[in-house]
CSV table of C-alpha atoms in Angstrom, one decimal:
chain,number,residue,atom,x,y,z
S,232,MET,CA,0.0,0.0,0.0
S,233,LYS,CA,1.4,3.4,-0.9
S,234,LYS,CA,2.6,5.7,1.9
S,235,THR,CA,0.0,8.4,1.1
S,236,GLN,CA,-2.8,5.8,1.3
S,237,VAL,CA,-1.6,4.7,4.7
S,238,SER,CA,-1.4,8.3,5.8
S,239,ILE,CA,-4.9,9.0,4.7
S,240,LEU,CA,-6.2,5.9,6.4
S,241,LEU,CA,-4.4,6.9,9.6
S,242,LEU,CA,-5.9,10.4,9.3
S,243,LEU,CA,-9.4,9.0,9.0
S,244,PHE,CA,-8.8,6.6,11.9
S,245,GLY,CA,-7.6,9.5,14.0
S,246,CYS,CA,-10.7,11.5,13.1
S,247,PHE,CA,-12.9,8.6,14.0
S,248,CYS,CA,-11.2,8.1,17.4
S,249,LEU,CA,-11.3,11.8,18.1
S,250,GLY,CA,-15.0,12.0,17.3
S,251,ALA,CA,-15.9,8.8,19.1
S,252,GLY,CA,-14.0,9.9,22.2
S,253,TRP,CA,-15.7,13.3,22.2
S,254,LEU,CA,-19.2,11.7,21.8
S,255,ARG,CA,-18.5,9.4,24.7
S,256,GLY,CA,-17.7,12.3,26.9
S,257,GLU,CA,-14.0,11.7,27.5
S,258,ASN,CA,-13.4,15.5,27.4
S,259,SER,CA,-15.3,15.8,30.7
S,260,VAL,CA,-12.7,13.5,32.3
S,261,ILE,CA,-9.9,15.6,30.8
S,262,LEU,CA,-11.5,18.8,31.9
S,263,ALA,CA,-12.1,17.6,35.4
S,264,LYS,CA,-8.5,16.6,35.8
S,265,ALA,CA,-7.1,19.7,34.1
S,266,ILE,CA,-8.9,22.4,36.1
S,267,ARG,CA,-7.6,21.1,39.4
S,268,ILE,CA,-4.0,21.5,40.4
S,269,CYS,CA,-2.4,18.1,39.6
S,270,LEU,CA,-0.4,17.4,42.8
S,271,GLU,CA,1.4,14.6,41.1
S,272,CYS,CA,2.5,16.9,38.2
S,273,VAL,CA,3.8,19.5,40.5
S,274,GLY,CA,5.7,17.0,42.6
S,275,ILE,CA,3.6,17.1,45.8
S,276,GLY,CA,1.1,14.1,45.6
A,221,MET,CA,25.5,30.8,7.6
A,222,ASP,CA,23.1,33.8,7.2
A,223,LYS,CA,20.4,31.4,5.9
A,224,GLU,CA,20.9,29.1,8.9
A,225,LYS,CA,20.7,32.0,11.4
A,226,LYS,CA,17.6,33.3,9.7
A,227,SER,CA,15.9,29.9,9.7
A,228,GLU,CA,16.8,29.4,13.4
A,229,ARG,CA,15.5,32.8,14.4
A,230,LYS,CA,12.2,32.2,12.6
A,231,ARG,CA,11.9,28.8,14.4
A,232,LEU,CA,12.7,30.4,17.8
A,233,THR,CA,10.1,33.1,17.1
A,234,ILE,CA,7.4,30.5,16.4
A,235,GLN,CA,8.4,28.5,19.4
A,236,LEU,CA,8.2,31.6,21.7
A,237,LEU,CA,4.9,32.8,20.2
A,238,TRP,CA,3.3,29.4,20.5
A,239,THR,CA,4.4,29.0,24.1
A,240,LEU,CA,3.0,32.5,25.0
A,241,ILE,CA,-0.3,31.7,23.2
A,242,THR,CA,-0.8,28.4,24.9
A,243,ASN,CA,0.2,29.7,28.3
A,244,ALA,CA,-1.6,33.0,28.1
A,245,PHE,CA,-3.3,32.9,31.5
A,246,VAL,CA,-0.5,35.0,33.0
A,247,VAL,CA,-2.6,36.1,36.0
A,248,GLY,CA,-2.3,32.5,37.2
A,249,PHE,CA,1.4,33.0,37.9
A,250,ALA,CA,0.7,35.9,40.3
A,251,ARG,CA,-2.2,34.1,42.0
A,252,GLY,CA,-0.6,30.7,42.3
A,253,ALA,CA,-3.6,29.2,40.6
A,254,ILE,CA,-4.5,27.6,37.3
A,255,TYR,CA,-6.9,28.4,34.5
A,256,GLN,CA,-10.2,26.6,34.9
A,257,GLY,CA,-12.0,27.4,31.6
A,258,LYS,CA,-13.6,24.9,29.2
A,259,LEU,CA,-10.7,25.2,26.8
A,260,LYS,CA,-8.9,22.8,29.1
A,261,SER,CA,-11.0,19.9,27.8
A,262,VAL,CA,-8.9,20.0,24.6
A,263,CYS,CA,-5.2,19.3,24.1
A,264,VAL,CA,-2.3,21.2,22.8
A,265,PRO,CA,0.1,19.2,20.6
A,266,GLY,CA,3.2,19.6,22.8
A,267,LEU,CA,4.3,18.7,26.3
A,268,ASN,CA,2.6,21.6,28.1
A,269,CYS,CA,1.6,20.7,31.7
A,270,TYR,CA,-2.0,21.6,32.4
A,271,SER,CA,-0.9,22.5,35.9
A,272,CYS,CA,1.2,25.3,34.6
A,273,PRO,CA,-0.5,28.5,35.9
A,274,GLY,CA,-0.6,29.9,32.4
A,275,ALA,CA,-1.8,26.8,30.5
A,276,ILE,CA,-5.1,27.3,28.7
A,277,ALA,CA,-5.4,23.8,27.4
A,278,SER,CA,-4.3,20.3,28.4
A,279,CYS,CA,-1.2,18.2,28.0
A,280,PRO,CA,-1.9,15.2,25.7
A,281,ILE,CA,0.2,12.9,27.8
A,282,GLY,CA,-1.5,14.1,31.0
A,283,ALA,CA,-4.9,13.7,29.4
A,284,LEU,CA,-4.0,10.3,28.1
A,285,GLN,CA,-3.1,9.1,31.6
A,286,ALA,CA,-6.2,10.8,33.1
A,287,VAL,CA,-8.5,8.8,30.8
A,288,LEU,CA,-6.6,5.6,31.2
A,289,GLY,CA,-6.7,5.9,34.9
A,290,SER,CA,-10.4,6.9,35.1
A,291,TYR,CA,-13.0,4.4,36.1
A,292,GLU,CA,-15.5,5.6,33.5
A,293,PHE,CA,-13.4,5.0,30.5
A,294,ARG,CA,-10.3,2.9,30.0
A,295,LEU,CA,-9.7,3.4,26.3
A,296,PRO,CA,-8.7,7.0,25.6
A,297,LEU,CA,-10.2,7.4,22.1
A,298,PHE,CA,-10.2,11.2,22.1
A,299,VAL,CA,-6.5,11.7,23.0
A,300,THR,CA,-5.4,8.7,20.9
A,301,GLY,CA,-7.3,10.2,17.9
A,302,PHE,CA,-5.8,13.6,18.6
A,303,LEU,CA,-2.3,12.2,18.7
A,304,ILE,CA,-2.8,10.1,15.5
A,305,LEU,CA,-4.2,13.2,13.8
A,306,VAL,CA,-1.4,15.5,14.8
A,307,GLY,CA,1.3,12.9,14.2
A,308,THR,CA,0.0,11.9,10.8
A,309,ILE,CA,-0.3,15.5,9.7
A,310,CYS,CA,3.1,16.7,10.9
A,311,GLY,CA,5.1,14.1,12.8
A,312,ARG,CA,7.7,15.5,15.1
A,313,PHE,CA,7.3,19.0,13.7
A,314,VAL,CA,5.5,19.6,17.0
A,315,CYS,CA,8.8,18.8,18.8
A,316,GLY,CA,10.7,21.3,16.7
A,317,PHE,CA,8.2,24.2,16.7
A,318,LEU,CA,5.3,23.7,19.2
A,319,CYS,CA,6.7,22.2,22.4
A,320,PRO,CA,7.5,24.6,25.3
A,321,PHE,CA,10.0,22.1,26.9
A,322,GLY,CA,11.7,21.6,23.5
A,323,LEU,CA,12.1,25.4,23.4
A,324,VAL,CA,13.7,25.3,26.9
A,325,GLN,CA,16.1,22.7,25.8
A,326,ASP,CA,17.0,24.6,22.6
A,327,LEU,CA,17.8,27.7,24.7
A,328,LEU,CA,19.9,25.7,27.2
A,329,TYR,CA,22.0,24.3,24.4
A,330,ARG,CA,22.8,27.9,23.3
A,331,ILE,CA,24.6,28.4,26.6
A,332,PRO,CA,28.3,28.4,25.7
A,333,PHE,CA,30.3,25.4,27.0
A,334,PRO,CA,33.8,24.2,26.1
A,335,LYS,CA,32.8,20.8,24.8
A,336,LYS,CA,29.4,20.2,23.2
A,337,TRP,CA,28.3,16.6,22.3
A,338,ARG,CA,26.5,15.8,19.1
A,339,THR,CA,26.3,12.1,19.9
A,340,PHE,CA,28.2,9.4,21.8
A,341,PRO,CA,28.5,5.6,21.6
A,342,CYS,CA,25.3,4.6,23.4
A,343,ASP,CA,23.2,7.4,22.0
A,344,ARG,CA,21.1,5.5,19.5
A,345,PRO,CA,20.3,2.4,21.6
A,346,LEU,CA,19.3,4.8,24.5
A,347,ARG,CA,16.7,6.4,22.3
A,348,PHE,CA,14.5,3.3,22.7
A,349,LEU,CA,14.2,4.2,26.4
A,350,LYS,CA,11.4,6.7,25.6
A,351,PHE,CA,9.3,3.9,24.2
A,352,LEU,CA,9.7,2.1,27.4
A,353,VAL,CA,8.7,5.2,29.3
A,354,LEU,CA,5.6,5.4,27.1
A,355,ALA,CA,4.6,1.8,27.5
A,356,VAL,CA,5.3,1.6,31.3
A,357,PHE,CA,4.7,5.0,32.8
A,358,VAL,CA,2.1,6.5,30.5
A,359,VAL,CA,0.0,3.4,29.6
A,360,ALA,CA,0.6,0.4,31.8
A,361,LEU,CA,0.9,1.9,35.3
A,362,PRO,CA,-2.1,4.3,35.1
A,363,LEU,CA,-4.2,1.4,33.7
A,364,LEU,CA,-3.1,-1.4,36.1
A,365,VAL,CA,-2.1,0.2,39.3
A,366,THR,CA,-5.3,1.6,40.7
A,367,ASP,CA,-6.8,2.6,44.1
A,368,LEU,CA,-9.8,1.2,45.9
A,369,ILE,CA,-12.3,2.8,43.6
A,370,GLY,CA,-10.5,1.7,40.4
A,371,GLN,CA,-8.7,5.0,39.7
A,372,GLY,CA,-5.2,5.1,38.3
A,373,TYR,CA,-2.5,7.8,38.7
A,374,PRO,CA,-0.5,9.8,36.2
A,375,TRP,CA,2.8,8.0,36.8
A,376,PHE,CA,4.8,9.7,34.1
A,377,CYS,CA,3.7,13.1,35.4
A,378,LYS,CA,4.3,12.1,39.0
A,379,LEU,CA,7.8,10.5,38.6
A,380,ILE,CA,9.4,11.9,35.5
A,381,CYS,CA,7.9,14.8,33.6
A,382,PRO,CA,10.4,17.8,33.9
A,383,SER,CA,8.0,20.0,32.0
A,384,GLY,CA,5.5,19.7,34.8
A,385,THR,CA,8.1,20.5,37.4
A,386,LEU,CA,9.4,23.5,35.5
A,387,MET,CA,6.1,25.0,34.2
A,388,GLY,CA,3.8,23.8,37.0
A,389,GLY,CA,5.7,22.8,40.1
A,390,ILE,CA,8.1,25.7,40.4
A,391,PRO,CA,5.6,28.6,39.7
A,392,LEU,CA,2.8,27.1,41.8
A,393,VAL,CA,5.0,26.2,44.8
A,394,SER,CA,6.6,29.7,44.7
A,395,ALA,CA,3.3,31.5,44.8
A,396,ASN,CA,1.2,29.1,46.9
A,397,GLU,CA,1.9,28.9,50.6
A,398,THR,CA,-0.2,25.8,51.1
A,399,LEU,CA,1.8,23.9,48.5
A,400,GLN,CA,5.1,25.1,50.0
A,401,GLN,CA,4.2,23.4,53.2
A,402,SER,CA,3.5,20.1,51.4
A,403,ILE,CA,6.9,19.7,49.7
A,404,GLY,CA,8.5,16.3,50.3
A,405,ALA,CA,10.8,13.7,48.8
A,406,LEU,CA,8.9,13.6,45.5
A,407,PHE,CA,9.4,17.3,44.9
A,408,VAL,CA,13.1,16.9,45.6
A,409,TRP,CA,13.3,14.0,43.2
A,410,LYS,CA,11.6,15.9,40.4
A,411,MET,CA,13.7,19.0,41.0
A,412,GLY,CA,16.8,16.8,40.9
A,413,LEU,CA,15.7,15.2,37.6
A,414,LEU,CA,14.9,18.6,36.1
A,415,LEU,CA,18.3,20.0,37.2
A,416,PHE,CA,20.1,17.0,35.7
A,417,LEU,CA,18.3,17.3,32.4
A,418,CYS,CA,18.9,21.0,32.3
A,419,LEU,CA,22.6,20.6,33.0
A,420,LEU,CA,22.9,17.8,30.4
A,421,GLY,CA,21.0,20.0,28.0
A,422,VAL,CA,23.8,22.5,28.0
A,423,VAL,CA,26.2,19.8,26.7
A,424,LEU,CA,23.9,17.6,24.7
A,425,CYS,CA,21.1,18.9,22.6
A,426,ARG,CA,17.6,17.9,23.8
A,427,PRO,CA,18.4,15.0,26.1
A,428,PHE,CA,14.8,14.7,27.2
A,429,CYS,CA,13.5,14.6,23.7
A,430,ARG,CA,16.0,12.0,22.7
A,431,TYR,CA,15.7,9.5,25.6
A,432,LEU,CA,12.6,10.1,27.8
A,433,CYS,CA,9.8,12.0,26.0
A,434,PRO,CA,6.7,9.7,25.4
A,435,LEU,CA,5.2,12.3,23.2
A,436,GLY,CA,8.2,12.3,21.0
A,437,ALA,CA,8.0,8.5,20.9
A,438,ILE,CA,4.4,8.7,19.7
A,439,TYR,CA,5.0,11.3,17.0
A,440,GLY,CA,8.2,9.5,16.0
A,441,LEU,CA,6.3,6.3,15.3
A,442,LEU,CA,3.9,8.3,13.1
A,443,GLN,CA,6.8,10.2,11.4
A,444,GLN,CA,7.1,7.8,8.5
A,445,ALA,CA,3.4,8.2,7.7
A,446,SER,CA,3.2,11.9,8.2
A,447,PHE,CA,2.2,14.3,5.4
A,448,TYR,CA,5.0,16.7,6.4
A,449,ARG,CA,8.1,15.1,5.1
A,450,LEU,CA,11.7,15.6,4.3
A,451,SER,CA,13.0,14.7,0.9
A,452,VAL,CA,16.5,14.6,-0.5
A,453,ASP,CA,17.4,15.1,-4.2
A,454,GLN,CA,20.1,12.5,-4.5
A,455,ASP,CA,21.3,14.1,-7.8
A,456,ALA,CA,21.9,17.4,-6.2
A,457,CYS,CA,23.4,16.0,-3.0
A,458,ILE,CA,27.2,16.1,-2.9
A,459,SER,CA,27.5,14.1,0.3
A,460,CYS,CA,29.3,16.9,2.1
A,461,GLY,CA,27.8,15.9,5.4
A,462,GLN,CA,26.9,19.4,6.4
A,463,CYS,CA,23.3,18.4,7.1
A,464,ALA,CA,24.3,15.8,9.6
A,465,ARG,CA,26.8,18.1,11.3
A,466,VAL,CA,24.2,20.7,12.0
A,467,CYS,CA,21.4,18.3,13.1
A,468,PRO,CA,20.5,18.8,16.8
A,469,MET,CA,19.2,15.2,17.0
A,470,ALA,CA,22.3,13.7,15.4
A,471,CYS,CA,20.3,12.4,12.4
A,472,GLU,CA,21.7,11.8,8.9
A,473,PRO,CA,19.1,13.4,6.6
A,474,THR,CA,20.6,12.1,3.4
A,475,LYS,CA,20.6,8.5,4.6
A,476,ARG,CA,17.3,8.5,6.6
A,477,PRO,CA,15.3,11.6,5.6
A,478,ASN,CA,12.2,10.6,7.7
A,479,ASP,CA,14.1,9.3,10.7
A,480,MET,CA,11.8,9.0,13.7
A,481,GLU,CA,14.3,11.2,15.7
A,482,CYS,CA,14.0,14.2,13.3
A,483,ILE,CA,12.3,17.1,14.8
A,484,ARG,CA,11.8,18.9,11.5
A,485,CYS,CA,13.8,22.0,12.7
A,486,GLY,CA,14.9,22.7,9.1
A,487,ARG,CA,18.6,23.3,10.0
A,488,CYS,CA,19.7,20.7,7.4
A,489,LYS,CA,17.8,22.4,4.7
A,490,ALA,CA,19.3,25.8,5.6
A,491,ALA,CA,22.8,24.3,5.8
A,492,CYS,CA,22.7,22.4,2.5
A,493,PRO,CA,25.0,24.1,0.0
A,494,THR,CA,23.2,22.6,-3.1
A,495,GLU,CA,19.6,23.0,-1.8
A,496,ALA,CA,19.2,19.2,-2.1
A,497,ILE,CA,16.9,19.0,1.0
A,498,GLU,CA,13.3,19.9,0.9
A,499,ILE,CA,10.8,19.9,3.8
A,500,GLY,CA,7.1,20.3,3.5
A,501,PHE,CA,3.8,18.6,2.9
A,502,LEU,CA,3.7,15.7,0.5
A,503,LYS,CA,7.4,16.2,-0.6
């Protein structure tokens, strides 16, 4: 399979995953984590 | 040489501008607090800690661990899709232009030092370490090591990420008295690791990107399939080796133009005396 065809397939797969994840509501988990100070990230927890 | 300087200046400008745009919540630095707007439900392409007081969006590696470690979802489709999309479009161009910690390392390497290393004997084998970091700290540990309610922790952020320490830990602890009182061994470990990487970064270009960055690992895997590519006109190439000499990641553009270590900085293209190297979409 040509490189460009693989790239297009990957792009489509990426879009599918992005859309599916958004529809499932994964962004709410990301938001909930990101709006609180991540104690692990800053080296406390 | 003028062409190289101009190219580097342009890249530095883009890196600085992008860092400022994605960390625009400057009032957070004064308050010792973080931005809490809805924009944080989406990711930026580079390693930009969401606990940086200025960060207006989320780190993709942090977000990946958050979803992997959540009890509602285990499969992080959104972040995986985002990473595949970005990686397929531009590969490690993100590393070269859109990563704040990449910028920090580039600036550190500019500090004058008697002996700079381009590479060393174990350099290439050590590059596989970042894939191990990705597999163990970013994926396996958040998924498998959970608490009583089934929630995992961001082990990469907790134990390794120097970007989090620099952009999140230091500003927040400096401005927040409650956090200052909570400093312990973990903070000391993370500061030590950050210091080590910064000191090494003066001697060797981008040590974190080479050996530890899981985001670089992901984008590197997608580099071969990315639309943004490097191509070499073998008829114009005179094998002078100038491209390899200027490469910050010790790549050999004429032998492996789409090496997974290439951060698409464009130095090789600027340095080529015969303009044999092209970088762009669908080259």
